[in-house]
JSON list of C-alpha atoms in Angstrom, two decimals:
[
{"chain": "A", "resi": 22, "resn": "UNK", "atom": "CA", "xyz": [-74.61, 329.74, 147.82]},
{"chain": "A", "resi": 23, "resn": "UNK", "atom": "CA", "xyz": [-72.26, 328.03, 150.25]},
{"chain": "A", "resi": 24, "resn": "UNK", "atom": "CA", "xyz": [-70.68, 331.21, 151.63]},
{"chain": "A", "resi": 25, "resn": "UNK", "atom": "CA", "xyz": [-68.25, 330.25, 154.46]},
{"chain": "A", "resi": 26, "resn": "UNK", "atom": "CA", "xyz": [-68.53, 333.56, 156.31]},
{"chain": "A", "resi": 27, "resn": "UNK", "atom": "CA", "xyz": [-71.46, 335.10, 158.20]},
{"chain": "A", "resi": 28, "resn": "UNK", "atom": "CA", "xyz": [-73.50, 335.90, 155.08]},
{"chain": "A", "resi": 29, "resn": "UNK", "atom": "CA", "xyz": [-76.05, 333.08, 155.65]},
{"chain": "A", "resi": 30, "resn": "UNK", "atom": "CA", "xyz": [-76.85, 334.40, 159.13]},
{"chain": "A", "resi": 31, "resn": "UNK", "atom": "CA", "xyz": [-77.03, 337.98, 157.83]},
{"chain": "A", "resi": 32, "resn": "UNK", "atom": "CA", "xyz": [-79.52, 336.90, 155.17]},
{"chain": "A", "resi": 33, "resn": "UNK", "atom": "CA", "xyz": [-81.67, 335.12, 157.75]},
{"chain": "A", "resi": 34, "resn": "UNK", "atom": "CA", "xyz": [-81.61, 338.23, 159.93]},
{"chain": "A", "resi": 35, "resn": "UNK", "atom": "CA", "xyz": [-82.83, 340.37, 157.03]},
{"chain": "A", "resi": 36, "resn": "UNK", "atom": "CA", "xyz": [-85.64, 337.90, 156.35]},
{"chain": "A", "resi": 37, "resn": "UNK", "atom": "CA", "xyz": [-86.79, 338.22, 159.98]},
{"chain": "A", "resi": 38, "resn": "UNK", "atom": "CA", "xyz": [-87.03, 342.00, 159.51]},
{"chain": "A", "resi": 39, "resn": "UNK", "atom": "CA", "xyz": [-88.94, 341.90, 156.20]},
{"chain": "A", "resi": 40, "resn": "UNK", "atom": "CA", "xyz": [-91.23, 339.04, 155.17]},
{"chain": "A", "resi": 41, "resn": "UNK", "atom": "CA", "xyz": [-90.77, 339.89, 151.48]},
{"chain": "A", "resi": 42, "resn": "UNK", "atom": "CA", "xyz": [-87.24, 338.47, 151.69]},
{"chain": "A", "resi": 43, "resn": "UNK", "atom": "CA", "xyz": [-86.86, 334.77, 150.89]},
{"chain": "A", "resi": 44, "resn": "UNK", "atom": "CA", "xyz": [-83.54, 333.16, 151.77]},
{"chain": "A", "resi": 45, "resn": "UNK", "atom": "CA", "xyz": [-82.31, 330.08, 149.88]},
{"chain": "A", "resi": 46, "resn": "UNK", "atom": "CA", "xyz": [-79.50, 328.09, 151.48]},
{"chain": "A", "resi": 47, "resn": "UNK", "atom": "CA", "xyz": [-77.71, 325.84, 148.99]},
{"chain": "A", "resi": 48, "resn": "UNK", "atom": "CA", "xyz": [-74.33, 324.34, 148.21]},
{"chain": "A", "resi": 49, "resn": "UNK", "atom": "CA", "xyz": [-72.02, 326.50, 146.15]},
{"chain": "A", "resi": 50, "resn": "UNK", "atom": "CA", "xyz": [-72.79, 326.01, 142.49]},
{"chain": "A", "resi": 51, "resn": "UNK", "atom": "CA", "xyz": [-71.54, 329.25, 140.99]},
{"chain": "A", "resi": 52, "resn": "UNK", "atom": "CA", "xyz": [-73.30, 332.39, 139.82]},
{"chain": "A", "resi": 53, "resn": "UNK", "atom": "CA", "xyz": [-75.51, 330.78, 137.15]},
{"chain": "A", "resi": 54, "resn": "UNK", "atom": "CA", "xyz": [-76.73, 328.09, 139.53]},
{"chain": "A", "resi": 55, "resn": "UNK", "atom": "CA", "xyz": [-77.55, 330.69, 142.19]},
{"chain": "A", "resi": 56, "resn": "UNK", "atom": "CA", "xyz": [-79.50, 332.80, 139.71]},
{"chain": "A", "resi": 57, "resn": "UNK", "atom": "CA", "xyz": [-81.45, 329.76, 138.51]},
{"chain": "A", "resi": 58, "resn": "UNK", "atom": "CA", "xyz": [-82.31, 328.87, 142.10]},
{"chain": "A", "resi": 59, "resn": "UNK", "atom": "CA", "xyz": [-83.66, 332.40, 142.57]},
{"chain": "A", "resi": 60, "resn": "UNK", "atom": "CA", "xyz": [-85.68, 332.25, 139.36]},
{"chain": "A", "resi": 61, "resn": "UNK", "atom": "CA", "xyz": [-87.30, 329.00, 140.50]},
{"chain": "A", "resi": 62, "resn": "UNK", "atom": "CA", "xyz": [-88.56, 330.74, 143.65]},
{"chain": "A", "resi": 63, "resn": "UNK", "atom": "CA", "xyz": [-89.49, 334.08, 142.08]},
{"chain": "A", "resi": 64, "resn": "UNK", "atom": "CA", "xyz": [-93.18, 334.99, 142.23]},
{"chain": "A", "resi": 65, "resn": "UNK", "atom": "CA", "xyz": [-93.18, 338.69, 141.33]},
{"chain": "A", "resi": 66, "resn": "UNK", "atom": "CA", "xyz": [-94.01, 340.23, 137.97]},
{"chain": "A", "resi": 67, "resn": "UNK", "atom": "CA", "xyz": [-90.45, 341.50, 137.49]},
{"chain": "A", "resi": 68, "resn": "UNK", "atom": "CA", "xyz": [-86.96, 340.14, 138.10]},
{"chain": "A", "resi": 69, "resn": "UNK", "atom": "CA", "xyz": [-83.61, 341.88, 138.49]},
{"chain": "A", "resi": 70, "resn": "UNK", "atom": "CA", "xyz": [-80.15, 340.45, 139.14]},
{"chain": "A", "resi": 71, "resn": "UNK", "atom": "CA", "xyz": [-77.53, 342.12, 141.34]},
{"chain": "A", "resi": 72, "resn": "UNK", "atom": "CA", "xyz": [-74.08, 340.53, 141.57]},
{"chain": "A", "resi": 73, "resn": "UNK", "atom": "CA", "xyz": [-72.70, 340.09, 145.07]},
{"chain": "A", "resi": 74, "resn": "UNK", "atom": "CA", "xyz": [-69.78, 342.53, 144.69]},
{"chain": "A", "resi": 75, "resn": "UNK", "atom": "CA", "xyz": [-71.86, 345.30, 143.11]},
{"chain": "A", "resi": 76, "resn": "UNK", "atom": "CA", "xyz": [-74.36, 347.82, 144.42]},
{"chain": "A", "resi": 77, "resn": "UNK", "atom": "CA", "xyz": [-77.30, 349.71, 142.98]},
{"chain": "A", "resi": 78, "resn": "UNK", "atom": "CA", "xyz": [-78.72, 353.19, 143.36]},
{"chain": "A", "resi": 79, "resn": "UNK", "atom": "CA", "xyz": [-81.34, 353.18, 146.09]},
{"chain": "A", "resi": 80, "resn": "UNK", "atom": "CA", "xyz": [-83.98, 354.20, 143.51]},
{"chain": "A", "resi": 81, "resn": "UNK", "atom": "CA", "xyz": [-82.91, 351.85, 140.69]},
{"chain": "A", "resi": 82, "resn": "UNK", "atom": "CA", "xyz": [-85.86, 349.45, 140.84]},
{"chain": "A", "resi": 83, "resn": "UNK", "atom": "CA", "xyz": [-88.31, 352.29, 141.35]},
{"chain": "A", "resi": 84, "resn": "UNK", "atom": "CA", "xyz": [-86.94, 354.27, 138.40]},
{"chain": "A", "resi": 85, "resn": "UNK", "atom": "CA", "xyz": [-86.81, 351.30, 136.01]},
{"chain": "A", "resi": 86, "resn": "UNK", "atom": "CA", "xyz": [-90.32, 350.23, 136.97]},
{"chain": "A", "resi": 87, "resn": "UNK", "atom": "CA", "xyz": [-91.55, 353.74, 136.18]},
{"chain": "A", "resi": 88, "resn": "UNK", "atom": "CA", "xyz": [-90.10, 353.48, 132.66]},
{"chain": "A", "resi": 89, "resn": "UNK", "atom": "CA", "xyz": [-91.71, 350.06, 132.29]},
{"chain": "A", "resi": 90, "resn": "UNK", "atom": "CA", "xyz": [-95.15, 351.30, 133.27]},
{"chain": "A", "resi": 91, "resn": "UNK", "atom": "CA", "xyz": [-94.90, 354.21, 130.83]},
{"chain": "A", "resi": 92, "resn": "UNK", "atom": "CA", "xyz": [-93.83, 351.99, 127.90]},
{"chain": "A", "resi": 93, "resn": "UNK", "atom": "CA", "xyz": [-95.11, 348.49, 128.81]},
{"chain": "A", "resi": 94, "resn": "UNK", "atom": "CA", "xyz": [-91.68, 347.19, 127.73]},
{"chain": "A", "resi": 95, "resn": "UNK", "atom": "CA", "xyz": [-90.65, 343.64, 128.55]},
{"chain": "A", "resi": 96, "resn": "UNK", "atom": "CA", "xyz": [-87.19, 344.79, 129.72]},
{"chain": "A", "resi": 97, "resn": "UNK", "atom": "CA", "xyz": [-85.83, 348.10, 130.99]},
{"chain": "A", "resi": 98, "resn": "UNK", "atom": "CA", "xyz": [-82.10, 348.81, 131.04]},
{"chain": "A", "resi": 99, "resn": "UNK", "atom": "CA", "xyz": [-80.03, 351.60, 132.56]},
{"chain": "A", "resi": 100, "resn": "UNK", "atom": "CA", "xyz": [-76.41, 352.64, 132.15]},
{"chain": "A", "resi": 101, "resn": "UNK", "atom": "CA", "xyz": [-73.84, 351.67, 134.77]},
{"chain": "A", "resi": 102, "resn": "UNK", "atom": "CA", "xyz": [-70.68, 352.99, 136.34]},
{"chain": "A", "resi": 103, "resn": "UNK", "atom": "CA", "xyz": [-67.51, 351.19, 137.35]},
{"chain": "A", "resi": 104, "resn": "UNK", "atom": "CA", "xyz": [-66.57, 351.41, 141.01]},
{"chain": "A", "resi": 105, "resn": "UNK", "atom": "CA", "xyz": [-62.77, 351.21, 141.25]},
{"chain": "A", "resi": 106, "resn": "UNK", "atom": "CA", "xyz": [-60.77, 351.63, 144.49]},
{"chain": "A", "resi": 107, "resn": "UNK", "atom": "CA", "xyz": [-63.58, 353.56, 146.15]},
{"chain": "A", "resi": 108, "resn": "UNK", "atom": "CA", "xyz": [-64.16, 355.89, 143.19]},
{"chain": "A", "resi": 109, "resn": "UNK", "atom": "CA", "xyz": [-66.92, 355.87, 140.61]},
{"chain": "A", "resi": 110, "resn": "UNK", "atom": "CA", "xyz": [-65.68, 355.97, 137.02]},
{"chain": "A", "resi": 111, "resn": "UNK", "atom": "CA", "xyz": [-67.45, 356.25, 133.68]},
{"chain": "A", "resi": 112, "resn": "UNK", "atom": "CA", "xyz": [-66.07, 355.60, 130.22]},
{"chain": "A", "resi": 113, "resn": "UNK", "atom": "CA", "xyz": [-67.26, 357.36, 127.01]},
{"chain": "A", "resi": 114, "resn": "UNK", "atom": "CA", "xyz": [-67.15, 354.17, 124.96]},
{"chain": "A", "resi": 115, "resn": "UNK", "atom": "CA", "xyz": [-69.23, 352.20, 127.44]},
{"chain": "A", "resi": 116, "resn": "UNK", "atom": "CA", "xyz": [-72.99, 352.06, 126.73]},
{"chain": "A", "resi": 117, "resn": "UNK", "atom": "CA", "xyz": [-72.60, 354.60, 123.91]},
{"chain": "A", "resi": 118, "resn": "UNK", "atom": "CA", "xyz": [-75.71, 353.16, 122.24]},
{"chain": "A", "resi": 119, "resn": "UNK", "atom": "CA", "xyz": [-77.93, 354.10, 125.19]},
{"chain": "A", "resi": 120, "resn": "UNK", "atom": "CA", "xyz": [-80.44, 356.90, 124.57]},
{"chain": "A", "resi": 121, "resn": "UNK", "atom": "CA", "xyz": [-82.96, 358.33, 126.96]},
{"chain": "A", "resi": 122, "resn": "UNK", "atom": "CA", "xyz": [-86.35, 356.61, 126.86]},
{"chain": "A", "resi": 123, "resn": "UNK", "atom": "CA", "xyz": [-85.32, 354.69, 123.73]},
{"chain": "A", "resi": 124, "resn": "UNK", "atom": "CA", "xyz": [-87.39, 351.63, 122.79]},
{"chain": "A", "resi": 125, "resn": "UNK", "atom": "CA", "xyz": [-86.32, 348.84, 120.43]},
{"chain": "A", "resi": 126, "resn": "UNK", "atom": "CA", "xyz": [-86.90, 345.14, 119.89]},
{"chain": "A", "resi": 127, "resn": "UNK", "atom": "CA", "xyz": [-84.84, 342.65, 121.84]},
{"chain": "A", "resi": 128, "resn": "UNK", "atom": "CA", "xyz": [-83.43, 341.32, 118.55]},
{"chain": "A", "resi": 129, "resn": "UNK", "atom": "CA", "xyz": [-82.17, 344.79, 117.58]},
{"chain": "A", "resi": 130, "resn": "UNK", "atom": "CA", "xyz": [-80.82, 345.36, 121.08]},
{"chain": "A", "resi": 131, "resn": "UNK", "atom": "CA", "xyz": [-78.84, 342.13, 120.96]},
{"chain": "A", "resi": 132, "resn": "UNK", "atom": "CA", "xyz": [-77.48, 343.14, 117.55]},
{"chain": "A", "resi": 133, "resn": "UNK", "atom": "CA", "xyz": [-76.27, 346.40, 119.13]},
{"chain": "A", "resi": 134, "resn": "UNK", "atom": "CA", "xyz": [-74.76, 344.44, 122.03]},
{"chain": "A", "resi": 135, "resn": "UNK", "atom": "CA", "xyz": [-72.78, 342.26, 119.62]},
{"chain": "A", "resi": 136, "resn": "UNK", "atom": "CA", "xyz": [-71.53, 345.44, 117.94]},
{"chain": "A", "resi": 137, "resn": "UNK", "atom": "CA", "xyz": [-70.43, 346.73, 121.38]},
{"chain": "A", "resi": 138, "resn": "UNK", "atom": "CA", "xyz": [-72.89, 349.65, 121.26]},
{"chain": "A", "resi": 139, "resn": "UNK", "atom": "CA", "xyz": [-74.70, 348.48, 124.39]},
{"chain": "A", "resi": 140, "resn": "UNK", "atom": "CA", "xyz": [-73.97, 345.88, 127.05]},
{"chain": "A", "resi": 141, "resn": "UNK", "atom": "CA", "xyz": [-75.39, 342.36, 127.36]},
{"chain": "A", "resi": 142, "resn": "UNK", "atom": "CA", "xyz": [-75.28, 342.37, 131.15]},
{"chain": "A", "resi": 143, "resn": "UNK", "atom": "CA", "xyz": [-78.42, 341.21, 132.95]},
{"chain": "A", "resi": 144, "resn": "UNK", "atom": "CA", "xyz": [-77.59, 343.17, 136.10]},
{"chain": "A", "resi": 145, "resn": "UNK", "atom": "CA", "xyz": [-78.50, 346.68, 134.98]},
{"chain": "A", "resi": 146, "resn": "UNK", "atom": "CA", "xyz": [-81.98, 345.66, 133.82]},
{"chain": "A", "resi": 147, "resn": "UNK", "atom": "CA", "xyz": [-85.37, 344.53, 135.04]},
{"chain": "A", "resi": 148, "resn": "UNK", "atom": "CA", "xyz": [-87.24, 341.80, 133.17]},
{"chain": "A", "resi": 149, "resn": "UNK", "atom": "CA", "xyz": [-90.86, 340.75, 133.01]},
{"chain": "A", "resi": 150, "resn": "UNK", "atom": "CA", "xyz": [-90.69, 337.37, 134.65]},
{"chain": "A", "resi": 151, "resn": "UNK", "atom": "CA", "xyz": [-92.93, 335.80, 132.02]},
{"chain": "A", "resi": 152, "resn": "UNK", "atom": "CA", "xyz": [-90.31, 336.24, 129.26]},
{"chain": "A", "resi": 153, "resn": "UNK", "atom": "CA", "xyz": [-87.57, 334.57, 131.32]},
{"chain": "A", "resi": 154, "resn": "UNK", "atom": "CA", "xyz": [-88.21, 331.13, 129.88]},
{"chain": "A", "resi": 155, "resn": "UNK", "atom": "CA", "xyz": [-84.49, 330.34, 129.58]},
{"chain": "A", "resi": 156, "resn": "UNK", "atom": "CA", "xyz": [-82.07, 329.46, 132.38]},
{"chain": "A", "resi": 157, "resn": "UNK", "atom": "CA", "xyz": [-78.44, 330.42, 132.96]},
{"chain": "A", "resi": 158, "resn": "UNK", "atom": "CA", "xyz": [-75.90, 327.83, 131.82]},
{"chain": "A", "resi": 159, "resn": "UNK", "atom": "CA", "xyz": [-74.33, 326.35, 134.93]},
{"chain": "A", "resi": 160, "resn": "UNK", "atom": "CA", "xyz": [-70.54, 326.40, 135.05]},
{"chain": "A", "resi": 161, "resn": "UNK", "atom": "CA", "xyz": [-70.12, 328.87, 132.19]},
{"chain": "A", "resi": 162, "resn": "UNK", "atom": "CA", "xyz": [-68.44, 332.27, 132.35]},
{"chain": "A", "resi": 163, "resn": "UNK", "atom": "CA", "xyz": [-69.97, 334.93, 130.10]},
{"chain": "A", "resi": 164, "resn": "UNK", "atom": "CA", "xyz": [-73.31, 333.47, 131.09]},
{"chain": "A", "resi": 165, "resn": "UNK", "atom": "CA", "xyz": [-75.04, 336.82, 130.49]},
{"chain": "A", "resi": 166, "resn": "UNK", "atom": "CA", "xyz": [-74.17, 336.73, 126.77]},
{"chain": "A", "resi": 167, "resn": "UNK", "atom": "CA", "xyz": [-75.57, 333.21, 126.46]},
{"chain": "A", "resi": 168, "resn": "UNK", "atom": "CA", "xyz": [-78.67, 334.00, 128.55]},
{"chain": "A", "resi": 169, "resn": "UNK", "atom": "CA", "xyz": [-79.50, 337.16, 126.59]},
{"chain": "A", "resi": 170, "resn": "UNK", "atom": "CA", "xyz": [-78.93, 335.38, 123.27]},
{"chain": "A", "resi": 171, "resn": "UNK", "atom": "CA", "xyz": [-81.29, 332.50, 124.03]},
{"chain": "A", "resi": 172, "resn": "UNK", "atom": "CA", "xyz": [-83.86, 334.88, 125.54]},
{"chain": "A", "resi": 173, "resn": "UNK", "atom": "CA", "xyz": [-83.64, 336.91, 122.31]},
{"chain": "A", "resi": 174, "resn": "UNK", "atom": "CA", "xyz": [-84.07, 333.77, 120.22]},
{"chain": "A", "resi": 175, "resn": "UNK", "atom": "CA", "xyz": [-87.16, 332.79, 122.23]},
{"chain": "A", "resi": 176, "resn": "UNK", "atom": "CA", "xyz": [-88.66, 336.31, 122.26]},
{"chain": "A", "resi": 177, "resn": "UNK", "atom": "CA", "xyz": [-87.13, 338.33, 119.35]},
{"chain": "A", "resi": 178, "resn": "UNK", "atom": "CA", "xyz": [-90.06, 340.75, 119.26]},
{"chain": "A", "resi": 179, "resn": "UNK", "atom": "CA", "xyz": [-89.95, 341.51, 122.97]},
{"chain": "A", "resi": 180, "resn": "UNK", "atom": "CA", "xyz": [-89.29, 345.19, 123.63]},
{"chain": "A", "resi": 181, "resn": "UNK", "atom": "CA", "xyz": [-86.64, 346.89, 125.73]},
{"chain": "A", "resi": 182, "resn": "UNK", "atom": "CA", "xyz": [-86.58, 350.53, 126.77]},
{"chain": "A", "resi": 183, "resn": "UNK", "atom": "CA", "xyz": [-83.33, 352.25, 127.75]},
{"chain": "A", "resi": 184, "resn": "UNK", "atom": "CA", "xyz": [-82.46, 355.14, 130.03]},
{"chain": "A", "resi": 185, "resn": "UNK", "atom": "CA", "xyz": [-79.20, 357.05, 130.25]},
{"chain": "A", "resi": 186, "resn": "UNK", "atom": "CA", "xyz": [-79.43, 357.19, 134.04]},
{"chain": "A", "resi": 187, "resn": "UNK", "atom": "CA", "xyz": [-76.52, 355.42, 135.73]},
{"chain": "A", "resi": 188, "resn": "UNK", "atom": "CA", "xyz": [-78.21, 353.37, 138.42]},
{"chain": "A", "resi": 189, "resn": "UNK", "atom": "CA", "xyz": [-76.00, 350.27, 138.63]},
{"chain": "A", "resi": 190, "resn": "UNK", "atom": "CA", "xyz": [-72.46, 350.24, 140.03]},
{"chain": "A", "resi": 191, "resn": "UNK", "atom": "CA", "xyz": [-70.12, 347.48, 138.87]},
{"chain": "A", "resi": 192, "resn": "UNK", "atom": "CA", "xyz": [-67.23, 346.87, 141.25]},
{"chain": "A", "resi": 193, "resn": "UNK", "atom": "CA", "xyz": [-64.06, 346.47, 139.19]},
{"chain": "A", "resi": 194, "resn": "UNK", "atom": "CA", "xyz": [-61.20, 344.58, 140.81]},
{"chain": "A", "resi": 195, "resn": "UNK", "atom": "CA", "xyz": [-57.74, 346.02, 140.16]},
{"chain": "A", "resi": 196, "resn": "UNK", "atom": "CA", "xyz": [-54.73, 343.82, 139.52]},
{"chain": "A", "resi": 197, "resn": "UNK", "atom": "CA", "xyz": [-56.43, 340.77, 138.02]},
{"chain": "A", "resi": 198, "resn": "UNK", "atom": "CA", "xyz": [-53.84, 338.25, 136.93]},
{"chain": "A", "resi": 199, "resn": "UNK", "atom": "CA", "xyz": [-52.89, 337.56, 133.33]},
{"chain": "A", "resi": 200, "resn": "UNK", "atom": "CA", "xyz": [-54.16, 334.02, 133.84]},
{"chain": "A", "resi": 201, "resn": "UNK", "atom": "CA", "xyz": [-57.56, 335.33, 134.87]},
{"chain": "A", "resi": 202, "resn": "UNK", "atom": "CA", "xyz": [-57.71, 337.62, 131.84]},
{"chain": "A", "resi": 203, "resn": "UNK", "atom": "CA", "xyz": [-56.82, 334.66, 129.66]},
{"chain": "A", "resi": 204, "resn": "UNK", "atom": "CA", "xyz": [-59.61, 332.54, 131.14]},
{"chain": "A", "resi": 205, "resn": "UNK", "atom": "CA", "xyz": [-62.11, 335.35, 130.54]},
{"chain": "A", "resi": 206, "resn": "UNK", "atom": "CA", "xyz": [-60.93, 335.69, 126.94]},
{"chain": "A", "resi": 207, "resn": "UNK", "atom": "CA", "xyz": [-61.27, 331.95, 126.41]},
{"chain": "A", "resi": 208, "resn": "UNK", "atom": "CA", "xyz": [-64.76, 332.00, 127.95]},
{"chain": "A", "resi": 209, "resn": "UNK", "atom": "CA", "xyz": [-65.76, 334.89, 125.68]},
{"chain": "A", "resi": 210, "resn": "UNK", "atom": "CA", "xyz": [-64.45, 333.04, 122.65]},
{"chain": "A", "resi": 211, "resn": "UNK", "atom": "CA", "xyz": [-66.27, 329.86, 123.64]},
{"chain": "A", "resi": 212, "resn": "UNK", "atom": "CA", "xyz": [-69.57, 331.72, 124.11]},
{"chain": "A", "resi": 213, "resn": "UNK", "atom": "CA", "xyz": [-69.29, 333.57, 120.80]},
{"chain": "A", "resi": 214, "resn": "UNK", "atom": "CA", "xyz": [-68.54, 330.26, 119.09]},
{"chain": "A", "resi": 215, "resn": "UNK", "atom": "CA", "xyz": [-71.68, 328.64, 120.54]},
{"chain": "A", "resi": 216, "resn": "UNK", "atom": "CA", "xyz": [-74.09, 331.44, 119.68]},
{"chain": "A", "resi": 217, "resn": "UNK", "atom": "CA", "xyz": [-72.59, 332.00, 116.22]},
{"chain": "A", "resi": 218, "resn": "UNK", "atom": "CA", "xyz": [-73.19, 328.35, 115.31]},
{"chain": "A", "resi": 219, "resn": "UNK", "atom": "CA", "xyz": [-76.73, 328.48, 116.71]},
{"chain": "A", "resi": 220, "resn": "UNK", "atom": "CA", "xyz": [-77.63, 331.81, 115.03]},
{"chain": "A", "resi": 221, "resn": "UNK", "atom": "CA", "xyz": [-76.96, 330.30, 111.59]},
{"chain": "A", "resi": 222, "resn": "UNK", "atom": "CA", "xyz": [-80.28, 328.48, 111.83]},
{"chain": "A", "resi": 223, "resn": "UNK", "atom": "CA", "xyz": [-82.52, 331.52, 112.33]},
{"chain": "A", "resi": 224, "resn": "UNK", "atom": "CA", "xyz": [-80.87, 334.94, 111.75]},
{"chain": "A", "resi": 225, "resn": "UNK", "atom": "CA", "xyz": [-78.41, 335.62, 108.92]},
{"chain": "A", "resi": 226, "resn": "UNK", "atom": "CA", "xyz": [-77.86, 339.24, 110.00]},
{"chain": "A", "resi": 227, "resn": "UNK", "atom": "CA", "xyz": [-77.10, 338.22, 113.57]},
{"chain": "A", "resi": 228, "resn": "UNK", "atom": "CA", "xyz": [-74.84, 335.39, 112.41]},
{"chain": "A", "resi": 229, "resn": "UNK", "atom": "CA", "xyz": [-72.78, 337.84, 110.33]},
{"chain": "A", "resi": 230, "resn": "UNK", "atom": "CA", "xyz": [-72.31, 340.23, 113.27]},
{"chain": "A", "resi": 231, "resn": "UNK", "atom": "CA", "xyz": [-71.45, 337.38, 115.61]},
{"chain": "A", "resi": 232, "resn": "UNK", "atom": "CA", "xyz": [-68.88, 335.99, 113.18]},
{"chain": "A", "resi": 233, "resn": "UNK", "atom": "CA", "xyz": [-67.06, 339.33, 113.19]},
{"chain": "A", "resi": 234, "resn": "UNK", "atom": "CA", "xyz": [-67.03, 339.47, 116.98]},
{"chain": "A", "resi": 235, "resn": "UNK", "atom": "CA", "xyz": [-65.89, 335.85, 117.15]},
{"chain": "A", "resi": 236, "resn": "UNK", "atom": "CA", "xyz": [-62.86, 336.69, 115.02]},
{"chain": "A", "resi": 237, "resn": "UNK", "atom": "CA", "xyz": [-62.16, 339.75, 117.19]},
{"chain": "A", "resi": 238, "resn": "UNK", "atom": "CA", "xyz": [-62.47, 337.67, 120.39]},
{"chain": "A", "resi": 239, "resn": "UNK", "atom": "CA", "xyz": [-60.05, 335.14, 118.90]},
{"chain": "A", "resi": 240, "resn": "UNK", "atom": "CA", "xyz": [-57.57, 337.94, 118.13]},
{"chain": "A", "resi": 241, "resn": "UNK", "atom": "CA", "xyz": [-57.81, 339.34, 121.67]},
{"chain": "A", "resi": 242, "resn": "UNK", "atom": "CA", "xyz": [-57.31, 335.90, 123.17]},
{"chain": "A", "resi": 243, "resn": "UNK", "atom": "CA", "xyz": [-54.29, 335.23, 120.96]},
{"chain": "A", "resi": 244, "resn": "UNK", "atom": "CA", "xyz": [-52.67, 338.48, 122.06]},
{"chain": "A", "resi": 245, "resn": "UNK", "atom": "CA", "xyz": [-53.20, 337.59, 125.73]},
{"chain": "A", "resi": 246, "resn": "UNK", "atom": "CA", "xyz": [-51.90, 334.05, 125.18]},
{"chain": "A", "resi": 247, "resn": "UNK", "atom": "CA", "xyz": [-48.82, 334.92, 123.15]},
{"chain": "A", "resi": 248, "resn": "UNK", "atom": "CA", "xyz": [-47.88, 337.72, 125.52]},
{"chain": "A", "resi": 249, "resn": "UNK", "atom": "CA", "xyz": [-47.13, 335.39, 128.41]},
{"chain": "A", "resi": 250, "resn": "UNK", "atom": "CA", "xyz": [-44.84, 332.34, 128.40]},
{"chain": "A", "resi": 251, "resn": "UNK", "atom": "CA", "xyz": [-46.46, 330.87, 131.52]},
{"chain": "A", "resi": 252, "resn": "UNK", "atom": "CA", "xyz": [-49.86, 330.94, 129.86]},
{"chain": "A", "resi": 253, "resn": "UNK", "atom": "CA", "xyz": [-48.49, 329.18, 126.80]},
{"chain": "A", "resi": 254, "resn": "UNK", "atom": "CA", "xyz": [-47.05, 326.45, 129.02]},
{"chain": "A", "resi": 255, "resn": "UNK", "atom": "CA", "xyz": [-50.09, 325.98, 131.27]},
{"chain": "A", "resi": 256, "resn": "UNK", "atom": "CA", "xyz": [-52.87, 326.32, 128.70]},
{"chain": "A", "resi": 257, "resn": "UNK", "atom": "CA", "xyz": [-51.39, 324.90, 125.52]},
{"chain": "A", "resi": 258, "resn": "UNK", "atom": "CA", "xyz": [-54.02, 322.15, 125.44]},
{"chain": "A", "resi": 259, "resn": "UNK", "atom": "CA", "xyz": [-56.76, 324.77, 125.05]},
{"chain": "A", "resi": 260, "resn": "UNK", "atom": "CA", "xyz": [-55.64, 325.32, 121.50]},
{"chain": "A", "resi": 261, "resn": "UNK", "atom": "CA", "xyz": [-56.90, 321.89, 120.51]},
{"chain": "A", "resi": 262, "resn": "UNK", "atom": "CA", "xyz": [-60.43, 323.31, 121.01]},
{"chain": "A", "resi": 263, "resn": "UNK", "atom": "CA", "xyz": [-59.60, 326.52, 119.09]},
{"chain": "A", "resi": 264, "resn": "UNK", "atom": "CA", "xyz": [-58.06, 324.63, 116.15]},
{"chain": "A", "resi": 265, "resn": "UNK", "atom": "CA", "xyz": [-61.06, 322.28, 116.03]},
{"chain": "A", "resi": 266, "resn": "UNK", "atom": "CA", "xyz": [-63.47, 325.26, 116.07]}
]
């Protein structure tokens, strides 16, 4: 994806060692664009996504595939840990809705994700490729929320099985700037706005839950914005969009 270091050569070297590896060289288009490029080339029955900074347990795919074969679920999700400054950390409030070998519909899972009981990340899951009829929205942050929402809308009765095993490791960067936190808050607000408007046409229960989270996201963004004078000066124009929404 346009990496300026030696990553392209490293990828080509891996492909020479294992013919199952397909390397795609493309201009940098961001995470969503890279994922879409991979989906276009995918030929297997299952798909998983691993972000470039993160790492997975060596048995993650094997373990999740075992749960899939036992349940015939369309998606299998595991819990994850945060990897901070070389140490693995877990948080009691994170993934608290996960239960061992727990199966539910994708619609119910997304409802739980909106309520912050489970995560909407795509990285700690494997998907049947045939249900991935949606694409990631290029140029958007919080693309996982949007992707999972539109996949849920297209396949509400698809099933997902969960395991409490922690097989995915999310690398958390320390010291992110206030400006970066603000941009993430704005992206979250924007995404919740989009899916809340769309959900009104097909799911009243989901729309109600999304509306509550939209208000909460707005509150969190306001706190971040009002807390910093520089942010207020540099991003004042953003509030035209918020007032209009």
